[in-house]
Amino acid sequence: MTHPHAAERATTSKALLAVLDGHRPSRRPIWMMRQAGRYLPEYRELRAQAGSFLNLCYNPELATEVTLQPLKRFDLDAAILFADILLVPQALGASLTFAEGEGPVLSTVTSDRDVAALSLDGVVERLSPIYETVRRVAAAKPSHATLIGFCGAPWTVASYMIEGRGSSRQNARLAAIAGEPWFARLIDILVEASVGYLVAQLKAGAEAVQIFDSWAGDLPAHEFRRWSLEPIRKIIEGIRAEIPGARVIGFPRAAGTNVADFAASAGANAVGVDSSMSVEAIRRDVIPYCAVQGNLDPLQLLAGGERLDRAVDELVTGLNPARHIVNLGHGILPQTPIDNVIRFIERVRQHDGA
Ligand code: CP3
């Protein structure tokens, strides 16, 4: 059987899909991590209306609207599903709240018993409001835009589950480095849940998925391979066993010299890189293996002005358009002026066809 994207592959006019498929795009694809968020007044308004961030995530009507908000304002090539990486632990049975001004708070997992209390049974079904959002966005988005689904990588999600919050990763790092059996089991559970969750998003209409490993940079090289790269490689393999040719972006943030290993062996169509990576390092460590996504510093975008233009010029002229998805090195910051976003996108567009 041919896979669902087969017909589109050779002929896609969607810039982002072209790059993921290894083709030269009609223009440079651009999107921004956290593009739906607090820097937009219309987001803050819907967020207030929903009452809480989690209510917004689980309300397909409002989540669809939020997903599409940045595309109404800006000339972007992708919509990223509005949800959160911590919905998966919640569906596994962890308690989750978002304390105002403090970020996520979860029940902690630090033993065999805590891991045994998590339930893979029905985990994919419990996340069904998210697939409803995907279906609605797929139907409503502009045709040139690609819909990206996502999940958190096992290491990053496990670190939130172990610590109960995002402030430190000491205990999670210790469990990984000590090779605790309950930690290995937790990672396996997250691999399995993530495969089911991403397959369901792809079946609902996501055209690519991104796996966020925000804390990949916390692991020494050997542990990185075991707890960041290997679980992500397994997720990608598991997705493609069900959906051959599924397109995946891996984001091993702050992984430094481990990025080359990741690009060569995870099996992703593109690798997201953080802002510390130079254009030369990207050309050396990523481009031989797959496309790259990134990596303007979110603070450069916040600062704006001519230095923003120079940074965009350097990034864009340094990378082959057939291999580059323009993005930030991490999520857009809530204080970012909207005019700077417009300036950023216009500056990239000036290079199209040049
Ligand atoms: O626009 C998009 O990118 C899509 C939606 C999205 C959100 N979170 C919405 C969100 C995505 C892809 C994420 C990923 C995510 N969530 C990551 C990985 C990427 C990264 O930033 O490193 C992580 C680590 C999380 C966990 C998380 N969610 C934290 C630590 C926080 C609190 C910090 C913060 O930025 O507020 C969140 C909350 C969150 N996720 C918000 C949004 C829009 C802000 C919630 C609010 O409205 O108050």
Short mmCIF file of C-alpha atoms and ligand atoms in Angstrom, two decimals:
data_model
loop_
_atom_site.label_atom_id
_atom_site.label_comp_id
_atom_site.label_asym_id
_atom_site.label_seq_id
_atom_site.Cartn_x
_atom_site.Cartn_y
_atom_site.Cartn_z
CA MET A 1 0.00 0.00 0.00
CA THR A 2 1.26 3.48 -0.75
CA HIS A 3 1.34 5.83 2.21
CA PRO A 4 -1.07 8.76 2.58
CA HIS A 5 1.42 11.41 1.50
CA ALA A 6 2.64 9.53 -1.57
CA ALA A 7 0.82 11.60 -4.15
CA GLU A 8 1.91 14.83 -2.56
CA ARG A 9 5.55 13.99 -2.18
CA ALA A 10 6.98 14.86 -5.54
CA THR A 11 4.66 17.72 -6.29
CA THR A 12 3.94 19.45 -3.00
CA SER A 13 3.62 23.19 -3.21
CA LYS A 14 3.89 23.47 0.55
CA ALA A 15 7.29 24.95 1.29
CA LEU A 16 7.76 23.19 4.61
CA LEU A 17 6.83 19.73 3.31
CA ALA A 18 9.14 20.20 0.33
CA VAL A 19 12.13 20.75 2.62
CA LEU A 20 11.17 17.80 4.83
CA ASP A 21 11.04 15.67 1.67
CA GLY A 22 14.46 16.87 0.53
CA HIS A 23 13.26 19.15 -2.27
CA ARG A 24 13.86 22.80 -3.07
CA PRO A 25 10.85 24.78 -1.74
CA SER A 26 8.91 27.47 -3.60
CA ARG A 27 10.05 29.83 -0.83
CA ARG A 28 11.83 29.50 2.50
CA PRO A 29 9.46 27.93 5.01
CA ILE A 30 9.12 29.91 8.24
CA TRP A 31 7.39 29.23 11.53
CA MET A 32 8.23 30.03 15.16
CA MET A 33 8.20 27.77 18.17
CA ARG A 34 5.51 29.00 20.61
CA GLN A 35 4.08 31.13 17.82
CA ALA A 36 0.65 30.88 19.47
CA GLY A 37 1.18 32.46 22.84
CA ARG A 38 1.29 35.34 25.25
CA TYR A 39 3.01 37.88 22.97
CA LEU A 40 -0.31 38.00 21.05
CA PRO A 41 -3.12 40.05 22.70
CA GLU A 42 -5.73 37.85 20.99
CA TYR A 43 -4.14 34.80 22.69
CA ARG A 44 -4.29 36.46 26.09
CA GLU A 45 -7.94 37.24 25.49
CA LEU A 46 -8.94 33.65 24.65
CA ARG A 47 -6.77 32.34 27.48
CA ALA A 48 -8.70 34.57 29.90
CA GLN A 49 -11.97 33.39 28.39
CA ALA A 50 -10.98 29.72 28.85
CA GLY A 51 -10.07 30.36 32.49
CA SER A 52 -6.89 28.31 32.44
CA PHE A 53 -4.19 27.13 30.09
CA LEU A 54 -5.30 23.48 30.40
CA ASN A 55 -8.94 24.35 29.66
CA LEU A 56 -7.69 26.01 26.51
CA CYS A 57 -5.68 22.90 25.52
CA TYR A 58 -8.68 20.58 25.95
CA ASN A 59 -11.24 22.82 24.23
CA PRO A 60 -11.02 21.96 20.49
CA GLU A 61 -12.95 25.04 19.40
CA LEU A 62 -10.76 27.52 21.30
CA ALA A 63 -7.53 25.56 20.70
CA THR A 64 -8.24 25.63 16.96
CA GLU A 65 -8.70 29.37 17.07
CA VAL A 66 -5.47 29.85 19.04
CA THR A 67 -3.53 27.58 16.65
CA LEU A 68 -4.66 29.72 13.72
CA GLN A 69 -4.12 33.15 15.36
CA PRO A 70 -0.49 33.62 14.27
CA LEU A 71 -1.33 32.61 10.69
CA LYS A 72 -3.93 35.36 10.50
CA ARG A 73 -1.36 38.00 11.40
CA PHE A 74 1.83 36.71 9.78
CA ASP A 75 2.95 35.13 6.50
CA LEU A 76 3.91 31.78 8.04
CA ASP A 77 4.30 28.33 6.48
CA ALA A 78 3.14 26.21 9.39
CA ALA A 79 0.53 25.99 12.10
CA ILE A 80 1.65 24.16 15.23
CA LEU A 81 -1.06 22.38 17.15
CA PHE A 82 -1.93 24.22 20.35
CA ALA A 83 -1.41 21.80 23.24
CA ASP A 84 1.41 20.96 25.67
CA ILE A 85 4.03 18.25 26.10
CA LEU A 86 2.76 17.62 29.65
CA LEU A 87 -0.67 16.38 28.53
CA VAL A 88 0.89 12.93 27.99
CA PRO A 89 1.98 12.46 31.62
CA GLN A 90 -1.44 13.68 32.68
CA ALA A 91 -3.08 11.07 30.43
CA LEU A 92 -0.79 8.45 32.00
CA GLY A 93 -2.23 9.34 35.40
CA ALA A 94 0.01 12.10 36.77
CA SER A 95 -1.71 15.14 38.26
CA LEU A 96 -0.94 18.39 36.44
CA THR A 97 -1.68 22.03 37.13
CA PHE A 98 -0.22 25.25 35.80
CA ALA A 99 0.37 27.59 38.71
CA GLU A 100 -0.02 31.23 37.65
CA GLY A 101 3.36 32.78 36.92
CA GLU A 102 5.15 29.61 38.07
CA GLY A 103 4.74 27.07 35.27
CA PRO A 104 3.75 23.42 35.50
CA VAL A 105 3.40 21.43 38.73
CA LEU A 106 3.09 17.63 38.51
CA SER A 107 2.87 14.73 40.94
CA THR A 108 6.32 13.12 41.12
CA VAL A 109 7.55 9.74 39.89
CA THR A 110 10.66 8.51 41.72
CA SER A 111 10.27 4.75 42.28
CA ASP A 112 9.12 1.43 40.81
CA ARG A 113 5.81 1.88 42.57
CA ASP A 114 5.21 5.32 41.06
CA VAL A 115 6.00 4.00 37.59
CA ALA A 116 3.74 0.97 38.11
CA ALA A 117 0.87 3.35 38.95
CA LEU A 118 1.03 4.92 35.48
CA SER A 119 -1.42 3.46 32.98
CA LEU A 120 -0.77 3.06 29.27
CA ASP A 121 -4.27 1.62 28.93
CA GLY A 122 -6.51 4.15 27.21
CA VAL A 123 -3.82 6.83 27.14
CA VAL A 124 -4.28 7.58 23.42
CA GLU A 125 -8.09 7.78 23.85
CA ARG A 126 -7.86 10.15 26.82
CA LEU A 127 -6.13 12.65 24.53
CA SER A 128 -8.95 12.60 21.97
CA PRO A 129 -9.85 16.33 22.32
CA ILE A 130 -6.39 17.01 20.90
CA TYR A 131 -7.11 14.98 17.73
CA GLU A 132 -10.38 16.87 17.37
CA THR A 133 -8.36 20.12 17.39
CA VAL A 134 -6.05 18.63 14.73
CA ARG A 135 -9.05 17.74 12.53
CA ARG A 136 -10.50 21.22 12.89
CA VAL A 137 -7.23 23.01 12.16
CA ALA A 138 -6.57 20.74 9.17
CA ALA A 139 -9.94 21.74 7.73
CA ALA A 140 -9.63 25.46 8.46
CA LYS A 141 -6.00 26.42 7.86
CA PRO A 142 -4.77 28.19 4.73
CA SER A 143 -3.75 25.66 2.04
CA HIS A 144 -0.10 26.75 1.81
CA ALA A 145 0.45 26.09 5.52
CA THR A 146 1.58 22.77 6.97
CA LEU A 147 -0.01 21.48 10.17
CA ILE A 148 2.60 20.26 12.68
CA GLY A 149 1.64 18.03 15.59
CA PHE A 150 4.03 17.37 18.47
CA CYS A 151 4.94 15.67 21.70
CA GLY A 152 7.73 16.00 24.24
CA ALA A 153 10.67 13.61 24.05
CA PRO A 154 10.81 10.91 26.75
CA TRP A 155 13.85 12.44 28.49
CA THR A 156 12.33 15.92 28.79
CA VAL A 157 8.89 14.64 29.80
CA ALA A 158 10.43 12.20 32.30
CA SER A 159 12.46 15.02 33.83
CA TYR A 160 9.26 17.01 34.51
CA MET A 161 7.60 13.89 35.93
CA ILE A 162 10.54 13.16 38.23
CA GLU A 163 11.04 16.70 39.49
CA GLY A 164 7.38 17.72 39.55
CA ARG A 165 8.35 21.10 38.03
CA GLY A 166 10.68 22.65 35.52
CA SER A 167 13.15 24.41 37.77
CA SER A 168 15.84 21.72 38.17
CA ARG A 169 16.80 18.37 36.64
CA GLN A 170 19.16 17.08 39.36
CA ASN A 171 17.07 14.06 40.36
CA ALA A 172 16.22 13.18 36.78
CA ARG A 173 19.86 13.43 35.73
CA LEU A 174 20.88 11.30 38.67
CA ALA A 175 18.32 8.60 37.80
CA ALA A 176 19.53 8.59 34.18
CA ILE A 177 23.21 8.51 35.02
CA ALA A 178 22.71 5.86 37.73
CA GLY A 179 20.69 3.80 35.22
CA GLU A 180 17.80 3.24 37.65
CA PRO A 181 15.53 0.42 36.39
CA TRP A 182 12.38 2.43 37.17
CA PHE A 183 13.78 5.28 35.09
CA ALA A 184 14.37 2.97 32.11
CA ARG A 185 10.81 1.67 32.49
CA LEU A 186 9.45 5.24 32.60
CA ILE A 187 11.28 6.06 29.36
CA ASP A 188 9.83 2.92 27.71
CA ILE A 189 6.31 3.90 28.79
CA LEU A 190 6.80 7.38 27.34
CA VAL A 191 8.10 5.93 24.06
CA GLU A 192 5.00 3.76 23.72
CA ALA A 193 2.56 6.53 24.68
CA SER A 194 4.27 8.98 22.31
CA VAL A 195 4.05 6.62 19.33
CA GLY A 196 0.30 6.17 19.85
CA TYR A 197 -0.25 9.88 20.45
CA LEU A 198 1.70 11.02 17.36
CA VAL A 199 0.16 8.35 15.11
CA ALA A 200 -3.29 9.55 16.22
CA GLN A 201 -2.32 13.17 15.42
CA LEU A 202 -1.03 12.16 11.98
CA LYS A 203 -4.20 10.18 11.26
CA ALA A 204 -6.30 13.19 12.30
CA GLY A 205 -4.52 15.41 9.76
CA ALA A 206 -1.14 16.52 11.10
CA GLU A 207 1.28 16.53 8.15
CA ALA A 208 4.45 16.37 10.22
CA VAL A 209 5.25 16.01 13.91
CA GLN A 210 7.94 17.54 16.08
CA ILE A 211 9.50 15.83 19.10
CA PHE A 212 10.70 18.43 21.64
CA ASP A 213 13.70 17.40 23.74
CA SER A 214 14.13 20.73 25.50
CA TRP A 215 16.52 19.35 28.13
CA ALA A 216 18.66 17.19 25.81
CA GLY A 217 21.62 19.44 26.66
CA ASP A 218 21.59 18.17 30.25
CA LEU A 219 22.98 14.77 29.36
CA PRO A 220 26.63 13.82 28.94
CA ALA A 221 27.40 12.28 25.52
CA HIS A 222 26.96 8.64 26.44
CA GLU A 223 23.73 9.24 28.36
CA PHE A 224 22.48 11.50 25.56
CA ARG A 225 22.70 8.59 23.13
CA ARG A 226 20.87 6.29 25.53
CA TRP A 227 18.13 8.57 26.90
CA SER A 228 17.60 11.26 24.26
CA LEU A 229 18.61 9.90 20.86
CA GLU A 230 17.62 6.24 21.29
CA PRO A 231 14.07 6.81 22.61
CA ILE A 232 13.43 9.39 19.88
CA ARG A 233 14.78 6.99 17.25
CA LYS A 234 12.39 4.32 18.58
CA ILE A 235 9.44 6.73 18.45
CA ILE A 236 10.22 7.60 14.84
CA GLU A 237 10.57 3.93 13.94
CA GLY A 238 7.29 3.12 15.74
CA ILE A 239 5.40 5.89 13.92
CA ARG A 240 6.73 4.81 10.52
CA ALA A 241 5.81 1.16 11.21
CA GLU A 242 2.21 2.41 11.16
CA ILE A 243 2.54 5.34 8.77
CA PRO A 244 5.39 4.75 6.32
CA GLY A 245 7.03 7.97 5.24
CA ALA A 246 5.68 9.96 8.21
CA ARG A 247 7.60 13.23 8.49
CA VAL A 248 9.32 13.99 11.76
CA ILE A 249 11.32 16.93 13.12
CA GLY A 250 13.58 16.18 16.11
CA PHE A 251 14.62 18.98 18.47
CA PRO A 252 17.45 17.94 20.80
CA ARG A 253 17.85 21.39 22.29
CA ALA A 254 21.28 22.52 23.47
CA ALA A 255 22.80 19.15 22.54
CA GLY A 256 25.99 20.82 21.26
CA THR A 257 28.40 18.35 19.69
CA ASN A 258 25.84 15.53 20.13
CA VAL A 259 23.69 17.10 17.40
CA ALA A 260 25.79 15.43 14.68
CA ASP A 261 25.15 12.00 16.17
CA PHE A 262 21.45 12.80 16.42
CA ALA A 263 21.21 14.05 12.82
CA ALA A 264 23.01 10.94 11.54
CA SER A 265 21.05 8.32 13.46
CA ALA A 266 17.66 9.43 14.81
CA GLY A 267 15.97 9.10 11.42
CA ALA A 268 14.32 12.55 11.51
CA ASN A 269 13.59 14.49 8.31
CA ALA A 270 14.84 17.64 10.01
CA VAL A 271 16.69 18.52 13.19
CA GLY A 272 15.88 21.66 15.16
CA VAL A 273 18.95 23.39 16.58
CA ASP A 274 19.28 26.01 19.30
CA SER A 275 20.84 29.42 18.81
CA SER A 276 24.31 28.49 20.04
CA MET A 277 25.03 26.59 16.83
CA SER A 278 26.88 28.55 14.13
CA VAL A 279 25.96 28.30 10.46
CA GLU A 280 29.32 26.55 9.89
CA ALA A 281 28.57 23.95 12.57
CA ILE A 282 25.10 23.38 11.09
CA ARG A 283 26.63 22.85 7.65
CA ARG A 284 29.13 20.40 9.11
CA ASP A 285 26.96 18.49 11.61
CA VAL A 286 23.40 18.50 10.24
CA ILE A 287 23.19 19.28 6.53
CA PRO A 288 25.01 16.09 5.39
CA TYR A 289 22.24 14.03 7.01
CA CYS A 290 18.95 15.94 6.93
CA ALA A 291 17.32 19.39 6.89
CA VAL A 292 17.86 21.88 9.70
CA GLN A 293 15.28 23.97 11.55
CA GLY A 294 16.28 27.12 13.38
CA ASN A 295 17.92 29.00 14.86
CA LEU A 296 17.54 32.75 15.37
CA ASP A 297 17.99 33.64 19.02
CA PRO A 298 14.59 34.56 20.56
CA LEU A 299 16.32 37.52 22.23
CA GLN A 300 17.57 38.74 18.84
CA LEU A 301 13.93 38.75 17.74
CA LEU A 302 12.93 40.57 20.92
CA ALA A 303 15.71 43.15 20.48
CA GLY A 304 14.79 43.82 16.83
CA GLY A 305 16.35 46.59 14.75
CA GLU A 306 19.13 46.35 12.21
CA ARG A 307 20.99 43.72 14.18
CA LEU A 308 17.96 41.46 13.69
CA ASP A 309 18.22 42.05 9.93
CA ARG A 310 21.95 41.18 9.98
CA ALA A 311 21.32 38.00 11.97
CA VAL A 312 18.60 36.91 9.54
CA ASP A 313 20.89 37.66 6.56
CA GLU A 314 23.69 35.60 8.03
CA LEU A 315 21.42 32.65 8.80
CA VAL A 316 19.58 32.61 5.52
CA THR A 317 22.49 33.24 3.16
CA GLY A 318 24.56 30.62 4.97
CA LEU A 319 22.16 27.72 4.42
CA ASN A 320 20.88 25.98 1.30
CA PRO A 321 17.13 26.73 0.99
CA ALA A 322 16.45 23.08 0.11
CA ARG A 323 17.74 22.18 3.57
CA HIS A 324 16.47 24.96 5.81
CA ILE A 325 13.28 25.62 7.78
CA VAL A 326 13.58 29.12 9.24
CA ASN A 327 12.71 29.20 12.95
CA LEU A 328 14.00 30.36 16.32
CA GLY A 329 16.45 28.48 18.53
CA HIS A 330 13.75 28.17 21.21
CA GLY A 331 10.24 29.53 21.82
CA ILE A 332 9.30 33.15 21.17
CA LEU A 333 9.35 35.20 24.37
CA PRO A 334 6.12 36.74 25.72
CA GLN A 335 7.63 40.29 25.67
CA THR A 336 8.46 40.14 21.94
CA PRO A 337 7.07 43.14 20.01
CA ILE A 338 4.78 42.05 17.19
CA ASP A 339 6.49 44.51 14.82
CA ASN A 340 9.74 42.59 15.26
CA VAL A 341 8.02 39.39 14.14
CA ILE A 342 6.79 41.18 11.02
CA ARG A 343 10.29 42.55 10.40
CA PHE A 344 11.83 39.08 10.81
CA ILE A 345 9.49 37.42 8.33
CA GLU A 346 9.81 40.25 5.79
CA ARG A 347 13.58 40.09 6.01
CA VAL A 348 13.56 36.35 5.28
CA ARG A 349 11.18 36.91 2.36
CA GLN A 350 13.58 39.47 0.83
CA HIS A 351 15.98 36.59 0.24
CA ASP A 352 13.42 34.46 -1.62
CA GLY A 353 14.21 34.42 -5.30
CA ALA A 354 17.36 36.44 -4.70
O1 CP3 B 1 2.73 27.68 19.83
C1 CP3 B 1 3.21 26.55 20.05
O2 CP3 B 1 4.43 26.30 19.97
C2 CP3 B 1 2.28 25.37 20.31
C3 CP3 B 1 1.97 25.04 21.66
C4 CP3 B 1 3.05 24.65 22.66
C5 CP3 B 1 3.00 25.07 24.01
N1 CP3 B 1 3.96 24.43 24.71
C6 CP3 B 1 2.01 26.02 24.55
C7 CP3 B 1 2.25 26.64 25.87
C8 CP3 B 1 4.14 23.80 22.54
C9 CP3 B 1 4.70 23.12 21.30
C10 CP3 B 1 4.71 23.65 23.84
C11 CP3 B 1 5.85 22.76 24.14
C12 CP3 B 1 6.37 22.71 25.52
N2 CP3 B 1 5.67 22.79 26.69
C13 CP3 B 1 7.72 22.45 25.82
C14 CP3 B 1 8.82 22.19 24.82
C15 CP3 B 1 9.34 23.43 24.19
C16 CP3 B 1 10.06 24.35 25.12
O3 CP3 B 1 9.55 25.47 25.32
O4 CP3 B 1 11.14 23.99 25.61
C17 CP3 B 1 7.84 22.46 27.23
C18 CP3 B 1 9.12 22.26 28.01
C19 CP3 B 1 6.53 22.66 27.76
C20 CP3 B 1 6.14 22.67 29.20
C21 CP3 B 1 5.60 23.98 29.60
N3 CP3 B 1 4.40 24.51 29.18
C22 CP3 B 1 6.20 24.93 30.49
C23 CP3 B 1 7.53 24.74 31.18
C24 CP3 B 1 5.32 26.00 30.58
C25 CP3 B 1 5.46 27.20 31.51
C26 CP3 B 1 6.41 28.19 30.96
C27 CP3 B 1 5.70 29.15 30.03
O5 CP3 B 1 6.25 29.39 28.94
O6 CP3 B 1 4.67 29.62 30.41
C28 CP3 B 1 4.21 25.74 29.71
C29 CP3 B 1 3.05 26.63 29.48
C30 CP3 B 1 2.69 26.93 28.06
N4 CP3 B 1 2.72 26.04 27.01
C31 CP3 B 1 2.18 28.16 27.58
C32 CP3 B 1 1.89 27.99 26.22
C33 CP3 B 1 1.27 28.98 25.28
C34 CP3 B 1 1.92 29.40 28.43
C35 CP3 B 1 0.68 29.16 29.19
C36 CP3 B 1 -0.07 30.41 29.54
O7 CP3 B 1 -0.88 30.88 28.70
O8 CP3 B 1 0.11 30.89 30.64
#
